[in-house]
Amino acid sequence: MIEHNELGKIGEGLAADYLIRKGYTILERNWRFQKAEIDIIAQNAEIVASIEVKTRSTNEFGNPQDFVNHKKIKLLVMAMNQYIIQKEIDAEVRFDIIAITKNKTDFNILHLEDAFLYF
């Protein structure tokens, strides 16, 4: 059985690979500001995306994206604002979730763009 932290690292790697295949450039991984950590910051054309990666070994207790709560969203928005200021970025910012679920032989990846619009 895969340990929780190990599964999370695998998920972040899968998410980064997925984004690269979709034409994104990875700007940062595990970028921290105060109590917040942004899993991946990536750019695609004129959009800079803050991407929260949620990986689960099963959907038995809910979909991975369901575990991003309002407190987490607030922290991510605060951190991304700081990142934009520090890096002097002039681009559209978007908040995405990549939800990854392990199945018997592989992983299912769901990319939810503008995910915080639904909260």
Short mmCIF file of C-alpha atoms in Angstrom, two decimals:
data_model
loop_
_atom_site.label_atom_id
_atom_site.label_comp_id
_atom_site.label_asym_id
_atom_site.label_seq_id
_atom_site.Cartn_x
_atom_site.Cartn_y
_atom_site.Cartn_z
CA MET A 1 0.00 0.00 0.00
CA ILE A 2 1.26 3.48 -0.84
CA GLU A 3 1.81 5.82 2.11
CA HIS A 4 -0.24 9.08 2.15
CA ASN A 5 2.76 11.42 1.58
CA GLU A 6 4.21 9.17 -1.09
CA LEU A 7 0.87 9.07 -2.93
CA GLY A 8 0.74 12.88 -2.81
CA LYS A 9 4.22 13.19 -4.32
CA ILE A 10 3.31 10.70 -7.05
CA GLY A 11 0.16 12.71 -7.77
CA GLU A 12 2.08 15.99 -8.03
CA GLY A 13 4.53 14.39 -10.44
CA LEU A 14 1.68 13.01 -12.56
CA ALA A 15 -0.01 16.43 -12.54
CA ALA A 16 3.19 18.20 -13.65
CA ASP A 17 3.70 15.67 -16.47
CA TYR A 18 0.07 16.09 -17.53
CA LEU A 19 0.39 19.89 -17.63
CA ILE A 20 3.60 19.72 -19.67
CA ARG A 21 1.90 17.43 -22.19
CA LYS A 22 -0.93 20.01 -22.42
CA GLY A 23 1.54 22.78 -23.29
CA TYR A 24 2.04 24.38 -19.87
CA THR A 25 5.40 25.55 -18.55
CA ILE A 26 5.98 24.69 -14.91
CA LEU A 27 7.13 27.85 -13.12
CA GLU A 28 7.21 26.52 -9.54
CA ARG A 29 6.49 23.42 -7.53
CA ASN A 30 5.62 23.49 -3.82
CA TRP A 31 5.90 27.29 -3.59
CA ARG A 32 5.39 28.46 -0.01
CA PHE A 33 4.20 31.69 1.55
CA GLN A 34 3.47 31.80 5.26
CA LYS A 35 1.09 28.87 5.99
CA ALA A 36 0.18 28.27 2.35
CA GLU A 37 1.76 26.01 -0.22
CA ILE A 38 0.89 26.09 -3.90
CA ASP A 39 1.51 22.64 -5.37
CA ILE A 40 2.19 23.83 -8.92
CA ILE A 41 2.35 27.22 -10.58
CA ALA A 42 2.23 26.87 -14.35
CA GLN A 43 1.85 29.11 -17.36
CA ASN A 44 -0.04 28.48 -20.58
CA ALA A 45 -0.04 31.39 -23.03
CA GLU A 46 -1.16 34.48 -21.09
CA ILE A 47 -2.56 32.55 -18.11
CA VAL A 48 -0.66 31.78 -14.92
CA ALA A 49 -2.39 28.99 -13.02
CA SER A 50 -2.18 28.10 -9.37
CA ILE A 51 -2.84 24.38 -9.30
CA GLU A 52 -3.88 22.44 -6.24
CA VAL A 53 -3.25 18.72 -6.69
CA LYS A 54 -5.43 16.30 -4.75
CA THR A 55 -4.62 12.60 -4.99
CA ARG A 56 -6.64 9.80 -3.43
CA SER A 57 -6.30 6.04 -3.50
CA THR A 58 -10.07 5.68 -3.74
CA ASN A 59 -13.24 7.71 -4.23
CA GLU A 60 -14.87 5.81 -1.37
CA PHE A 61 -14.94 8.91 0.87
CA GLY A 62 -15.51 11.47 -1.90
CA ASN A 63 -13.83 12.88 -4.96
CA PRO A 64 -10.35 14.37 -4.47
CA GLN A 65 -11.50 17.88 -5.42
CA ASP A 66 -14.09 17.78 -2.63
CA PHE A 67 -11.26 18.06 -0.10
CA VAL A 68 -10.37 21.64 -1.08
CA ASN A 69 -12.20 23.74 1.49
CA HIS A 70 -12.77 27.48 1.89
CA LYS A 71 -9.86 27.85 4.31
CA LYS A 72 -7.50 26.24 1.78
CA ILE A 73 -8.85 28.46 -0.99
CA LYS A 74 -8.24 31.57 1.11
CA LEU A 75 -4.64 30.50 1.78
CA LEU A 76 -4.00 29.72 -1.89
CA VAL A 77 -5.40 33.07 -3.04
CA MET A 78 -3.23 34.89 -0.49
CA ALA A 79 -0.12 32.97 -1.55
CA MET A 80 -0.78 33.47 -5.26
CA ASN A 81 -1.27 37.21 -4.74
CA GLN A 82 2.13 37.34 -3.05
CA TYR A 83 3.73 35.29 -5.84
CA ILE A 84 2.37 37.65 -8.50
CA ILE A 85 3.68 40.67 -6.58
CA GLN A 86 7.12 39.14 -5.90
CA LYS A 87 7.63 37.97 -9.48
CA GLU A 88 6.06 41.12 -10.98
CA ILE A 89 3.82 39.03 -13.22
CA ASP A 90 1.34 40.79 -15.48
CA ALA A 91 -0.95 38.00 -16.63
CA GLU A 92 -4.38 36.56 -16.02
CA VAL A 93 -4.41 34.33 -12.95
CA ARG A 94 -6.51 31.21 -12.68
CA PHE A 95 -7.01 28.69 -9.87
CA ASP A 96 -7.23 25.06 -10.96
CA ILE A 97 -7.53 21.72 -9.23
CA ILE A 98 -6.07 18.52 -10.61
CA ALA A 99 -7.91 15.60 -9.04
CA ILE A 100 -6.15 12.25 -9.28
CA THR A 101 -7.63 8.92 -8.26
CA LYS A 102 -5.76 5.65 -8.29
CA ASN A 103 -7.51 2.74 -9.86
CA LYS A 104 -6.33 -0.87 -10.02
CA THR A 105 -3.62 -0.39 -12.63
CA ASP A 106 -3.30 3.35 -13.27
CA PHE A 107 -4.40 6.83 -12.24
CA ASN A 108 -7.36 8.88 -13.45
CA ILE A 109 -6.59 12.59 -13.90
CA LEU A 110 -9.27 15.27 -13.93
CA HIS A 111 -8.20 18.89 -14.59
CA LEU A 112 -10.74 21.40 -13.26
CA GLU A 113 -9.93 24.85 -14.67
CA ASP A 114 -11.20 27.89 -12.73
CA ALA A 115 -12.16 25.44 -10.01
CA PHE A 116 -12.79 28.02 -7.31
CA LEU A 117 -15.65 29.53 -9.28
CA TYR A 118 -17.77 26.60 -8.13
CA PHE A 119 -17.26 27.18 -4.38
#
